[in-house]
Amino acid sequence: MTADHSISQDKEGQALLSIVIPLFNEAGNLTKLYDELITVLPAIKLPWEIIFSDDGSQDSSWEEIELLHAKDHRVKGLRLSRNFGHQYALLAGLSCSRGDAVVSMDADLQHPPEMVPKLVAEWQNGNKIVHTNRLDPENISFAKKITSKLYYKVFSFLSGVKIGSGMADFRLLDRQVLNNVLCFQEEGLFFRGVVQWVGHKNTTLDYACRERFAGASKYTLGKMIKLARTGITSFSTVPLRIGIFIGIITSLLAFGEMVYAIAVKIFTDTATPGWASAVSIVSFLFGILFILLGIVGEYVGSILIEVRRRPRFLITEQVGIQNKIQDYRF
Ligand code: UDP
Ligand code: MG
């Protein structure tokens, strides 16, 4: 990658803060977010840059970014050639950030801008990563609460990497950690897992999640399932081994049934159990077999995508960013 990851300091030798915001069709939120950020940022007493990473928006988000840049050159933007998904839009934005500390946050104002100075203060206290934990608002649906809790429990169990259900991609990373993360050249980069995996001194701040300011959620059910699947396949191979355990258990059961059938034949006059039980066992096992084949297929598919080594994002336009940005792995 051609972007310069060296620590960037302004003329007075002060550290620089980057705020990276991936977005998809968020035209109604950008000016409001910028206005709120510039009200809180003087508190950090550091120079800063805001990088909007437009994930192929079809509304006027890019025009908004250009207007904000024209008004304030500390606002920069890059535009992906299509919708590559939140994680890759975030990766693209992080790849061209130059700050000594980098905050990532959503564009819909659910991540409160007033938290940014608090994240920076924890960084100045020596933390290399400042995670955030969303305190679930009262209005969050029961189904969403339960599925997200359950998913992160299963994820932590399978991968051994602990992630809380309130941890989204709202956090601060020190430049050293970010450079570590940018070295991860894998397909399906799952930031939530990777930033836990890299270790380093860290802390977590709670925050009250706000209502989305304008528009509707851009995380469709399909995108959510894709993120959940990528998280598991990129962090754990345990699902591939489920077949071994099921195989052992079912062979033991089958062996028991065989012994039972022989014993019934030898020692009693009763006829051996009929076809109904045999059919139900066979169809049950076929069901399991197809599920396991599907799991293997998921992993084989991931390997195929990985070996193709296609870029994880492509940039079509950029404002305020001098270097030519491209995927770190090229
Ligand atoms: N986002 C993105 N690309 C996508 C989907 C979402 O860049 O394909 C951005 C979105 O604009 C927002 C952030 O990712 O800034 C989180 O998405 P959203 O707020 O829709 O998710 P939710 O909060 O509903 O889970
Ligand atoms: Mg949101």
PDB file of N, CA, C and O and ligand atoms in Angstrom, residues 26 106 108 110-111 212 217-218, ligand 2:
ATOM      1  N   GLU A  26     -25.950   8.342   3.801  1.00  0.00           N
ATOM      2  CA  GLU A  26     -26.189   9.057   5.068  1.00  0.00           C
ATOM      3  C   GLU A  26     -26.230  10.567   4.868  1.00  0.00           C
ATOM      4  O   GLU A  26     -25.849  11.325   5.767  1.00  0.00           O
ATOM      5  N   ASP A 106     -19.800   5.563  13.713  1.00  0.00           N
ATOM      6  CA  ASP A 106     -20.825   5.537  12.673  1.00  0.00           C
ATOM      7  C   ASP A 106     -21.250   6.960  12.308  1.00  0.00           C
ATOM      8  O   ASP A 106     -21.046   7.896  13.070  1.00  0.00           O
ATOM      9  N   ASP A 108     -24.413   7.908  11.751  1.00  0.00           N
ATOM     10  CA  ASP A 108     -25.827   8.208  12.021  1.00  0.00           C
ATOM     11  C   ASP A 108     -26.073   8.855  13.374  1.00  0.00           C
ATOM     12  O   ASP A 108     -27.215   8.953  13.814  1.00  0.00           O
ATOM     13  N   GLN A 110     -25.532   7.701  16.224  1.00  0.00           N
ATOM     14  CA  GLN A 110     -25.826   6.781  17.340  1.00  0.00           C
ATOM     15  C   GLN A 110     -24.631   6.746  18.290  1.00  0.00           C
ATOM     16  O   GLN A 110     -24.787   6.514  19.483  1.00  0.00           O
ATOM     17  N   HIS A 111     -23.430   6.953  17.718  1.00  0.00           N
ATOM     18  CA  HIS A 111     -22.226   7.040  18.553  1.00  0.00           C
ATOM     19  C   HIS A 111     -22.040   8.513  18.905  1.00  0.00           C
ATOM     20  O   HIS A 111     -21.700   9.312  18.036  1.00  0.00           O
ATOM     21  N   ARG A 212     -30.841   6.830  15.925  1.00  0.00           N
ATOM     22  CA  ARG A 212     -30.313   7.260  14.621  1.00  0.00           C
ATOM     23  C   ARG A 212     -30.932   8.619  14.286  1.00  0.00           C
ATOM     24  O   ARG A 212     -32.130   8.815  14.467  1.00  0.00           O
ATOM     25  N   SER A 217     -31.650   2.166   9.226  1.00  0.00           N
ATOM     26  CA  SER A 217     -30.434   1.357   9.347  1.00  0.00           C
ATOM     27  C   SER A 217     -29.983   0.850   7.977  1.00  0.00           C
ATOM     28  O   SER A 217     -30.805   0.475   7.147  1.00  0.00           O
ATOM     29  N   LYS A 218     -28.669   0.869   7.753  1.00  0.00           N
ATOM     30  CA  LYS A 218     -28.122   0.396   6.474  1.00  0.00           C
ATOM     31  C   LYS A 218     -27.643  -1.046   6.603  1.00  0.00           C
ATOM     32  O   LYS A 218     -27.151  -1.629   5.657  1.00  0.00           O
TER      33      LYS A 218
HETATM   34 MG    MG B   2     -26.593   2.888  13.389  1.00  0.00          MG
END
